[in-house]
C-alpha positions as a Markdown table, in Angstrom:
| # | Residue | x | y | z |
|---|---|---|---|---|
| 1 | Met | 9.4 | 4.5 | -19.3 |
| 2 | Glu | 11.3 | 6.6 | -16.8 |
| 3 | Ile | 9.2 | 8.8 | -14.5 |
| 4 | Lys | 10.3 | 11.5 | -11.9 |
| 5 | Val | 8.0 | 13.3 | -9.5 |
| 6 | Leu | 10.6 | 14.4 | -6.9 |
| 7 | Gly | 11.0 | 17.8 | -8.6 |
| 8 | Pro | 9.4 | 18.9 | -11.9 |
| 9 | Leu | 7.2 | 16.2 | -13.4 |
| 10 | Met | 9.2 | 14.1 | -16.0 |
| 11 | Ala | 8.0 | 11.1 | -17.9 |
| 12 | Glu | 9.7 | 9.8 | -21.0 |
| 13 | Ser | 10.3 | 6.7 | -23.1 |
| 14 | Gly | 13.2 | 6.4 | -25.4 |
| 15 | Gly | 14.2 | 10.0 | -24.7 |
| 16 | Thr | 10.7 | 11.4 | -25.8 |
| 17 | Ser | 8.6 | 13.1 | -23.2 |
| 18 | Val | 5.0 | 12.1 | -22.6 |
| 19 | Val | 4.2 | 14.9 | -20.2 |
| 20 | Pro | 1.3 | 17.0 | -21.6 |
| 21 | Ser | 1.4 | 20.7 | -21.5 |
| 22 | Ala | -2.3 | 21.1 | -20.4 |
| 23 | Gly | -2.8 | 21.2 | -16.6 |
| 24 | Lys | -5.5 | 18.6 | -16.0 |
| 25 | Pro | -4.0 | 15.8 | -18.2 |
| 26 | Arg | -0.6 | 16.6 | -16.5 |
| 27 | Gln | -2.3 | 16.2 | -13.1 |
| 28 | Ile | -3.7 | 12.8 | -14.1 |
| 29 | Leu | -0.3 | 11.6 | -15.3 |
| 30 | Ala | 1.2 | 12.8 | -12.0 |
| 31 | Leu | -1.4 | 10.9 | -9.9 |
| 32 | Leu | -1.1 | 7.7 | -12.1 |
| 33 | Ser | 2.7 | 8.0 | -11.8 |
| 34 | Val | 2.7 | 8.3 | -8.0 |
| 35 | Tyr | 0.5 | 5.2 | -7.8 |
| 36 | Ala | 2.1 | 3.4 | -10.7 |
| 37 | Asn | 1.2 | -0.3 | -11.0 |
| 38 | Gln | -1.9 | 0.3 | -8.9 |
| 39 | Val | -5.4 | 0.7 | -10.3 |
| 40 | Met | -6.7 | 4.2 | -9.8 |
| 41 | Pro | -10.5 | 4.2 | -9.6 |
| 42 | Val | -12.3 | 6.6 | -11.9 |
| 43 | Pro | -14.1 | 8.4 | -9.0 |
| 44 | Thr | -10.7 | 9.0 | -7.4 |
| 45 | Leu | -9.2 | 10.5 | -10.6 |
| 46 | Met | -12.3 | 12.8 | -11.0 |
| 47 | Glu | -12.0 | 13.9 | -7.4 |
| 48 | Glu | -8.4 | 14.8 | -7.9 |
| 49 | Ile | -9.2 | 16.9 | -10.9 |
| 50 | Trp | -12.4 | 18.6 | -9.9 |
| 51 | Gly | -12.9 | 18.0 | -6.2 |
| 52 | Ala | -16.5 | 18.6 | -5.1 |
| 53 | Asp | -17.2 | 20.9 | -8.0 |
| 54 | Met | -17.5 | 18.1 | -10.6 |
| 55 | Pro | -19.1 | 18.9 | -13.9 |
| 56 | Arg | -21.7 | 16.7 | -15.5 |
| 57 | Ser | -19.3 | 15.9 | -18.3 |
| 58 | Ala | -16.6 | 14.8 | -15.9 |
| 59 | Leu | -16.5 | 11.1 | -17.0 |
| 60 | Thr | -16.4 | 12.0 | -20.7 |
| 61 | Thr | -13.7 | 14.6 | -20.1 |
| 62 | Leu | -11.6 | 12.2 | -18.1 |
| 63 | Gln | -11.8 | 9.7 | -20.9 |
| 64 | Thr | -10.6 | 12.4 | -23.3 |
| 65 | Tyr | -7.6 | 13.1 | -21.1 |
| 66 | Ile | -6.7 | 9.4 | -20.9 |
| 67 | Leu | -6.9 | 9.3 | -24.7 |
| 68 | Gln | -4.5 | 12.3 | -24.9 |
| 69 | Leu | -2.1 | 10.6 | -22.6 |
| 70 | Arg | -2.2 | 7.4 | -24.7 |
| 71 | Arg | -1.4 | 9.3 | -27.8 |
| 72 | Leu | 1.6 | 10.9 | -26.2 |
| 73 | Ile | 2.7 | 7.4 | -24.9 |
| 74 | Ala | 2.2 | 5.9 | -28.4 |
| 75 | Gly | 4.3 | 8.6 | -30.0 |
| 76 | Ala | 7.1 | 8.0 | -27.5 |
| 77 | Leu | 7.0 | 4.2 | -27.8 |
| 78 | Gly | 7.3 | 4.3 | -31.5 |
| 79 | Pro | 6.1 | 1.7 | -34.1 |
| 80 | Asp | 8.7 | -1.0 | -33.1 |
| 81 | Ser | 7.8 | -1.2 | -29.5 |
| 82 | Pro | 6.6 | -4.6 | -28.2 |
| 83 | Tyr | 4.1 | -2.7 | -26.1 |
| 84 | Thr | 1.1 | -0.6 | -27.0 |
| 85 | Ala | 0.0 | 2.6 | -25.3 |
| 86 | Arg | -3.2 | 0.8 | -24.1 |
| 87 | Glu | -1.0 | -1.8 | -22.4 |
| 88 | Val | 1.1 | 0.9 | -20.7 |
| 89 | Leu | -1.9 | 3.0 | -19.6 |
| 90 | Ala | -4.4 | 0.2 | -19.2 |
| 91 | Thr | -8.1 | 0.2 | -18.6 |
| 92 | Arg | -9.1 | -1.9 | -15.6 |
| 93 | His | -12.5 | -2.6 | -14.1 |
| 94 | Gly | -13.6 | 0.7 | -12.6 |
| 95 | Gly | -10.3 | 2.6 | -13.3 |
| 96 | Tyr | -7.0 | 3.0 | -15.0 |
| 97 | Leu | -3.5 | 1.6 | -14.3 |
| 98 | Leu | -0.1 | 3.0 | -15.4 |
| 99 | Glu | 2.1 | -0.1 | -15.8 |
| 100 | Val | 5.8 | 0.4 | -15.5 |
| 101 | Thr | 8.8 | -1.7 | -14.6 |
| 102 | Pro | 10.0 | -1.8 | -11.0 |
| 103 | Gly | 12.4 | 1.1 | -10.1 |
| 104 | Ser | 11.3 | 3.3 | -13.1 |
| 105 | Val | 9.5 | 5.8 | -10.8 |
| 106 | Asp | 11.8 | 7.9 | -8.7 |
| 107 | Val | 9.4 | 8.1 | -5.7 |
| 108 | His | 9.2 | 4.3 | -5.5 |
| 109 | Glu | 12.9 | 4.0 | -5.6 |
| 110 | Tyr | 13.2 | 6.7 | -3.0 |
| 111 | Asp | 10.8 | 4.8 | -0.7 |
| 112 | Arg | 12.8 | 1.6 | -1.2 |
| 113 | Leu | 16.1 | 3.2 | -0.4 |
| 114 | Val | 14.7 | 4.8 | 2.8 |
| 115 | Ala | 13.2 | 1.4 | 3.9 |
| 116 | Thr | 16.5 | -0.3 | 3.3 |
| 117 | Gly | 18.4 | 2.4 | 5.1 |
| 118 | Arg | 16.1 | 2.1 | 8.2 |
| 119 | Gly | 16.8 | -1.7 | 8.2 |
| 120 | Ala | 20.5 | -1.0 | 8.2 |
| 121 | Ala | 20.2 | 1.4 | 11.0 |
| 122 | Glu | 18.2 | -1.0 | 13.1 |
| 123 | Arg | 20.9 | -3.6 | 12.6 |
| 124 | Gly | 23.5 | -1.1 | 13.8 |
| 125 | Asp | 25.1 | -0.6 | 10.4 |
| 126 | Asp | 25.3 | 3.2 | 10.4 |
| 127 | Glu | 27.8 | 3.3 | 7.6 |
| 128 | Ser | 25.3 | 1.6 | 5.2 |
| 129 | Ala | 22.3 | 3.5 | 6.6 |
| 130 | Ala | 24.0 | 6.9 | 6.1 |
| 131 | Ala | 24.9 | 6.0 | 2.5 |
| 132 | Leu | 21.4 | 4.7 | 1.7 |
| 133 | Tyr | 19.8 | 7.8 | 3.2 |
| 134 | Arg | 22.2 | 10.0 | 1.2 |
| 135 | Asp | 21.3 | 8.2 | -2.0 |
| 136 | Ala | 17.6 | 8.6 | -1.3 |
| 137 | Leu | 17.9 | 12.3 | -0.7 |
| 138 | Ala | 20.0 | 12.8 | -3.8 |
| 139 | Met | 17.0 | 11.7 | -5.9 |
| 140 | Trp | 15.2 | 15.0 | -5.1 |
| 141 | Arg | 15.6 | 17.6 | -7.8 |
| 142 | Gly | 13.6 | 20.3 | -6.0 |
| 143 | Pro | 10.1 | 20.5 | -4.4 |
| 144 | Ala | 8.1 | 17.4 | -5.5 |
| 145 | Leu | 5.6 | 18.0 | -8.4 |
| 146 | Val | 6.5 | 21.7 | -8.4 |
| 147 | Asp | 5.0 | 22.2 | -11.8 |
| 148 | Val | 1.8 | 20.3 | -11.3 |
| 149 | Arg | -1.6 | 21.6 | -10.1 |
| 150 | Leu | -2.5 | 19.7 | -6.9 |
| 151 | Gly | -5.8 | 18.2 | -6.0 |
| 152 | Pro | -6.7 | 16.6 | -2.7 |
| 153 | Leu | -4.8 | 13.3 | -3.3 |
| 154 | Leu | -1.7 | 14.8 | -4.7 |
| 155 | Glu | -1.7 | 17.4 | -1.9 |
| 156 | Ile | -1.7 | 14.5 | 0.7 |
| 157 | Glu | 1.1 | 12.8 | -1.1 |
| 158 | Leu | 3.1 | 16.0 | -1.3 |
| 159 | Val | 2.8 | 16.5 | 2.5 |
| 160 | Arg | 3.9 | 12.9 | 3.1 |
| 161 | Leu | 6.9 | 13.3 | 0.8 |
| 162 | Glu | 8.1 | 16.6 | 2.3 |
| 163 | Glu | 7.7 | 15.2 | 5.9 |
| 164 | Ser | 9.6 | 12.0 | 4.8 |
| 165 | Arg | 12.3 | 14.1 | 3.2 |
| 166 | Leu | 13.0 | 16.0 | 6.4 |
| 167 | Gly | 12.7 | 12.9 | 8.5 |
| 168 | Val | 15.2 | 11.0 | 6.4 |
| 169 | Leu | 17.6 | 14.0 | 6.5 |
| 170 | Glu | 17.4 | 13.8 | 10.4 |
| 171 | Gln | 18.0 | 10.1 | 10.3 |
| 172 | Arg | 21.0 | 10.4 | 8.0 |
| 173 | Ile | 22.5 | 13.1 | 10.3 |
| 174 | Asp | 21.9 | 10.8 | 13.3 |
| 175 | Ser | 23.8 | 8.0 | 11.6 |
| 176 | Asp | 26.6 | 10.4 | 10.7 |
| 177 | Leu | 26.8 | 11.6 | 14.3 |
| 178 | Arg | 27.1 | 8.1 | 15.5 |
| 179 | Leu | 29.9 | 7.6 | 13.1 |
| 180 | Gly | 31.8 | 10.5 | 14.6 |
| 181 | Arg | 31.4 | 12.9 | 11.7 |
| 182 | His | 30.3 | 15.9 | 13.9 |
| 183 | Met | 32.9 | 18.3 | 12.5 |
| 184 | Gln | 31.9 | 17.5 | 8.9 |
| 185 | Leu | 28.2 | 18.2 | 9.8 |
| 186 | Leu | 28.7 | 21.7 | 11.2 |
| 187 | Ala | 28.2 | 23.7 | 8.0 |
| 188 | Glu | 25.2 | 21.7 | 7.0 |
| 189 | Leu | 23.5 | 21.8 | 10.4 |
| 190 | Thr | 24.1 | 25.6 | 10.7 |
| 191 | Ser | 22.3 | 26.0 | 7.3 |
| 192 | Leu | 19.5 | 23.7 | 8.3 |
| 193 | Thr | 18.7 | 25.4 | 11.6 |
| 194 | Ala | 18.6 | 28.7 | 9.8 |
| 195 | Arg | 16.1 | 27.3 | 7.3 |
| 196 | His | 14.1 | 25.5 | 10.0 |
| 197 | Pro | 14.3 | 27.9 | 12.9 |
| 198 | Leu | 11.7 | 26.1 | 15.0 |
| 199 | His | 12.7 | 22.5 | 14.3 |
| 200 | Glu | 13.9 | 20.9 | 17.6 |
| 201 | Gly | 15.4 | 17.8 | 16.1 |
| 202 | Leu | 17.8 | 19.7 | 13.9 |
| 203 | His | 18.7 | 22.1 | 16.7 |
| 204 | Ala | 19.5 | 19.2 | 19.0 |
| 205 | Gln | 21.7 | 17.7 | 16.3 |
| 206 | Cys | 23.5 | 21.0 | 15.8 |
| 207 | Met | 24.0 | 21.4 | 19.6 |
| 208 | Val | 25.6 | 17.9 | 19.8 |
| 209 | Ala | 27.8 | 18.4 | 16.8 |
| 210 | Leu | 29.1 | 21.7 | 18.2 |
| 211 | Tyr | 29.6 | 20.3 | 21.6 |
| 212 | Arg | 31.6 | 17.3 | 20.3 |
| 213 | Ser | 33.7 | 19.8 | 18.2 |
| 214 | Gly | 34.8 | 21.6 | 21.3 |
| 215 | Arg | 32.4 | 24.6 | 20.8 |
| 216 | Gln | 30.2 | 24.3 | 23.9 |
| 217 | Trp | 29.3 | 28.0 | 24.0 |
| 218 | Gln | 28.0 | 27.9 | 20.4 |
| 219 | Ala | 25.9 | 24.9 | 21.3 |
| 220 | Leu | 24.3 | 26.9 | 24.1 |
| 221 | Asp | 23.7 | 29.8 | 21.7 |
| 222 | Val | 21.8 | 27.4 | 19.4 |
| 223 | Phe | 19.5 | 26.5 | 22.3 |
| 224 | Gln | 18.9 | 30.2 | 23.2 |
| 225 | Asn | 18.1 | 31.1 | 19.6 |
| 226 | Leu | 15.6 | 28.3 | 19.4 |
| 227 | Arg | 14.0 | 29.2 | 22.7 |
| 228 | Arg | 13.6 | 32.9 | 21.6 |
| 229 | Gly | 12.1 | 31.7 | 18.3 |
| 230 | Leu | 9.6 | 29.4 | 19.9 |
| 231 | Ala | 8.5 | 32.1 | 22.4 |
| 232 | Asp | 8.2 | 34.8 | 19.8 |
| 233 | Glu | 6.4 | 32.7 | 17.1 |
| 234 | Leu | 4.4 | 30.2 | 19.2 |
| 235 | Gly | 4.5 | 31.4 | 22.8 |
| 236 | Leu | 6.1 | 28.0 | 23.7 |
| 237 | Asp | 9.1 | 26.8 | 25.6 |
| 238 | Pro | 11.5 | 24.1 | 24.2 |
| 239 | Ser | 10.4 | 20.6 | 24.9 |
| 240 | Ala | 11.5 | 18.8 | 28.1 |
| 241 | Arg | 13.9 | 16.6 | 26.0 |
| 242 | Leu | 15.6 | 19.6 | 24.6 |
| 243 | Gln | 15.9 | 21.3 | 28.0 |
| 244 | His | 17.5 | 18.1 | 29.3 |
| 245 | Leu | 20.0 | 18.2 | 26.4 |
| 246 | His | 20.7 | 21.9 | 27.2 |
| 247 | Arg | 21.5 | 21.0 | 30.8 |
| 248 | Ala | 23.7 | 18.1 | 29.7 |
| 249 | Val | 25.7 | 20.5 | 27.5 |
| 250 | Leu | 26.0 | 23.0 | 30.4 |
| 251 | Ala | 27.2 | 20.1 | 32.7 |
| 252 | Gly | 29.5 | 18.5 | 30.1 |
| 253 | Asp | 27.6 | 15.2 | 30.5 |
| 254 | Pro | 29.8 | 12.3 | 29.2 |
| 255 | Ala | 26.6 | 10.8 | 27.6 |
| 256 | Leu | 27.0 | 13.5 | 24.9 |
| 257 | Asp | 30.2 | 11.8 | 23.6 |
| 258 | Ser | 29.6 | 10.0 | 20.3 |
| 259 | His | 30.9 | 6.6 | 21.6 |
| 260 | Leu | 28.2 | 6.5 | 24.3 |
| 261 | Ala | 25.3 | 7.6 | 22.1 |
| 262 | Arg | 24.4 | 4.1 | 21.0 |
| 263 | Arg | 21.4 | 3.7 | 18.7 |
| 264 | Arg | 19.2 | 6.5 | 20.1 |
| 265 | Pro | 18.4 | 9.6 | 18.1 |
| 266 | Val | 20.0 | 12.7 | 19.5 |
| 267 | Leu | 16.8 | 14.3 | 20.8 |
| 268 | Asp | 16.1 | 11.0 | 22.8 |
| 269 | Leu | 19.5 | 10.9 | 24.5 |
| 270 | Phe | 18.1 | 12.7 | 27.5 |
| 271 | Ala | 14.4 | 11.8 | 27.3 |
| 272 | Ala | 12.7 | 11.7 | 30.7 |
């Protein structure tokens, strides 16, 4: 079975979808998919579906939803499959488990690529790190679980994934900057700072890329735009690290040159 949650929910076997059209069974499939190969306790599944407003029939209704999912899985597997639907969506003591082969769920593969990329970055292999981060980010097909109703557990997972996506993007750009790709990054960073007008890390990266491309005045403009945005929206000043970076750009500090940046993220180059 192939399962994708980094975008609209997709789950299919042999080209046949097993995603139900009804909202609550779809929600259960999404949760079981995110935690595939782990037992999901019955109370956890019921909390995801109903929250604190749990009906008396919750357990029976949940069992009905599981039965619906198994029927869809059985139809996709076909009569010649060596596995049965009850083996794929298995009952375990106190819960249910969606059993899949390693790498068949996109979010698990995404997490693996990110972890491998971080290992490469820690070893100083920015070429491999950038490529691995790029592969991980390419797995996203849009906002995660965009067509699934979210309960408390899926909401937490969605926040984690969106934070991870932005963090991995920053780490990939840091690797690319250390590889001297500042000019190739300019268009992407200009777009990202427009989409995230209060994000200091992306603005710092944009400033450094512009500075290294011989556009010091534009790097200073990026800082001023962020400062105005923070003041207008939050009543805050840029962080001390970003102010130090601003002063370094003004002074033409040699530490801004790519060959001196070493392994530190851009925003940490001038940390106090």
